[in-house]
Amino acid sequence: MAHYGTILIADDNPSIFTTLEICLDGVFKRIITLTRPDDILPTLNQEEVDIILLDMNFSLGVNNGQEGLFWVQAIHRRHPHIPIVLMTAYADVKLAVKGLKSGASDFVTKPWDNRELIRVLKDAIDANTEVVPLEKMEEEHVRKVVDKCHGNISRAAELLEISRQRLYKKLGK
């Protein structure tokens, strides 16, 4: 069963999509594929996307990665919360560093190792997901219950199944 939501894959080679769909089946609930980078921003305005896997070269004969870097910046200006993993067949260390400095979460090369690609994508999403400490969640819940009871501490304590004294301690009073 898929544990992650939606991935958007942008690559100019449609045959890549078949391979990625097989590789990522069961990891993502939904896979959106685009062959034109110009479609990325309109798609993001219509769809809730958890991560983007972005090719770095779209124009025929161009392999310097500049298109990918441009799109990383364009996406991050409008959707800074969405992690982007770059991929290219023309990789070098300088290009990877530029991609990371531009805001990409990570960088993979074609051909990729399926397990490594899945790990990179999961890590990028997980790193972007805030983990709220248990104490903070409890504090927020207690305050919501008190608000729901319109400040009636006795009723709130009853709903929370704790004593009034313990509720006062949780509220810091």
XYZ file of C-alpha atoms in Angstrom:
173
model
C 0.000 0.000 0.000
C 1.284 3.479 -0.922
C 2.542 5.535 2.000
C 3.165 8.789 0.181
C 0.734 11.022 -1.690
C 1.435 12.483 -5.106
C 4.657 12.735 -7.069
C 4.970 14.936 -10.144
C 7.552 13.725 -12.651
C 8.723 16.113 -15.380
C 10.896 14.633 -18.117
C 11.069 15.139 -21.881
C 11.420 11.390 -22.487
C 8.025 9.645 -22.112
C 9.661 6.197 -21.957
C 11.151 7.233 -18.597
C 7.609 7.466 -17.209
C 6.866 3.780 -17.733
C 10.002 2.771 -15.852
C 9.335 5.231 -13.036
C 5.677 4.203 -12.740
C 6.749 0.576 -12.292
C 9.497 1.554 -9.839
C 7.282 3.877 -7.768
C 4.114 1.763 -7.807
C 3.166 1.092 -4.209
C 5.288 3.989 -2.935
C 3.038 6.822 -4.154
C -0.744 6.899 -4.302
C -0.636 9.015 -7.443
C 1.935 9.731 -10.154
C 1.533 12.759 -12.440
C 3.769 12.881 -15.514
C 4.593 15.910 -17.651
C 6.776 16.109 -20.751
C 6.890 19.924 -20.834
C 8.282 21.969 -17.957
C 5.928 24.823 -18.898
C 3.094 22.641 -17.561
C 4.594 22.323 -14.072
C 3.353 25.577 -12.513
C -0.211 25.326 -13.902
C -0.355 21.735 -12.650
C 0.846 22.758 -9.189
C -1.918 25.367 -9.078
C -4.503 22.623 -9.650
C -3.014 19.605 -7.868
C -1.672 18.900 -4.394
C 1.814 17.507 -4.957
C 4.125 16.104 -2.272
C 7.342 15.975 -4.298
C 8.684 16.731 -7.784
C 11.153 14.598 -9.708
C 12.540 17.005 -12.308
C 14.737 16.274 -15.304
C 17.401 18.926 -15.838
C 17.395 19.030 -19.650
C 14.338 19.408 -21.874
C 15.564 20.986 -25.119
C 17.030 18.755 -27.810
C 20.833 18.913 -27.808
C 21.054 20.827 -24.511
C 22.678 18.992 -21.623
C 24.072 21.675 -19.310
C 21.259 21.441 -16.731
C 20.367 25.140 -16.888
C 16.713 24.421 -17.701
C 16.366 22.308 -14.569
C 18.019 24.981 -12.440
C 15.656 27.599 -13.894
C 12.611 25.454 -13.067
C 13.796 24.720 -9.520
C 13.904 28.448 -8.838
C 10.576 29.121 -10.581
C 8.845 26.363 -8.622
C 10.352 27.428 -5.291
C 9.227 31.028 -5.765
C 5.586 29.899 -5.883
C 5.679 26.575 -3.996
C 8.626 26.631 -1.568
C 7.190 23.804 0.531
C 7.413 21.183 -2.248
C 10.719 19.279 -2.290
C 12.353 18.838 -5.700
C 14.719 16.029 -6.651
C 16.705 16.671 -9.818
C 17.711 13.954 -12.277
C 19.911 13.929 -15.336
C 21.998 11.640 -17.486
C 24.656 14.367 -17.747
C 25.760 14.636 -14.143
C 28.797 16.207 -12.622
C 29.601 17.426 -9.126
C 29.391 21.130 -10.044
C 25.917 20.677 -11.527
C 24.715 18.761 -8.468
C 26.015 21.495 -6.160
C 24.330 24.194 -8.273
C 21.079 22.247 -8.091
C 21.249 21.932 -4.314
C 22.146 25.631 -3.939
C 19.164 26.495 -6.147
C 16.855 24.745 -3.709
C 16.700 21.129 -4.839
C 16.490 18.553 -2.053
C 18.679 16.017 -3.810
C 20.099 14.877 -7.127
C 19.996 11.490 -8.917
C 21.637 10.360 -12.118
C 20.207 8.332 -14.969
C 20.283 5.412 -15.032
C 19.269 5.210 -11.383
C 19.176 2.413 -8.863
C 15.494 1.842 -7.985
C 16.072 1.358 -4.249
C 18.301 4.422 -4.075
C 15.795 6.549 -5.996
C 12.980 5.511 -3.658
C 15.164 6.254 -0.637
C 16.089 9.698 -1.992
C 12.431 10.569 -2.666
C 11.250 9.338 0.741
C 14.070 11.183 2.513
C 13.217 14.426 0.693
C 9.559 14.172 1.696
C 10.320 13.118 5.276
C 12.849 15.927 5.723
C 10.171 18.353 4.578
C 7.568 16.988 7.010
C 7.583 18.695 10.367
C 7.443 16.376 13.351
C 5.529 18.027 16.182
C 6.737 17.035 19.659
C 4.207 15.051 21.673
C 4.124 17.668 24.447
C 3.217 20.395 21.960
C 0.444 18.270 20.453
C -0.908 17.573 23.924
C -0.785 21.263 24.837
C -2.666 22.221 21.656
C -5.284 19.530 22.298
C -5.779 20.645 25.912
C -6.231 24.275 24.818
C -8.765 23.239 22.140
C -10.775 21.303 24.718
C -10.734 24.264 27.132
C -11.834 26.559 24.281
C -14.580 24.108 23.313
C -15.791 24.224 26.923
C -15.706 28.042 26.834
C -13.150 28.141 29.641
C -15.087 25.810 31.955
C -12.128 24.032 33.569
C -14.276 21.455 35.353
C -15.968 20.400 32.101
C -12.651 20.385 30.196
C -10.993 18.219 32.878
C -13.945 15.834 32.709
C -13.674 15.555 28.896
C -9.924 15.004 29.120
C -10.437 12.488 31.944
C -7.947 14.231 34.218
C -8.265 16.170 37.460
C -8.758 19.931 37.488
C -5.446 20.246 39.307
C -3.633 18.333 36.553
C -5.364 20.431 33.888
C -4.201 23.633 35.582
C -0.635 22.264 35.546
C -0.914 21.461 31.824
C -2.169 24.991 31.173
C 0.739 26.413 33.147
C -1.470 28.133 35.673
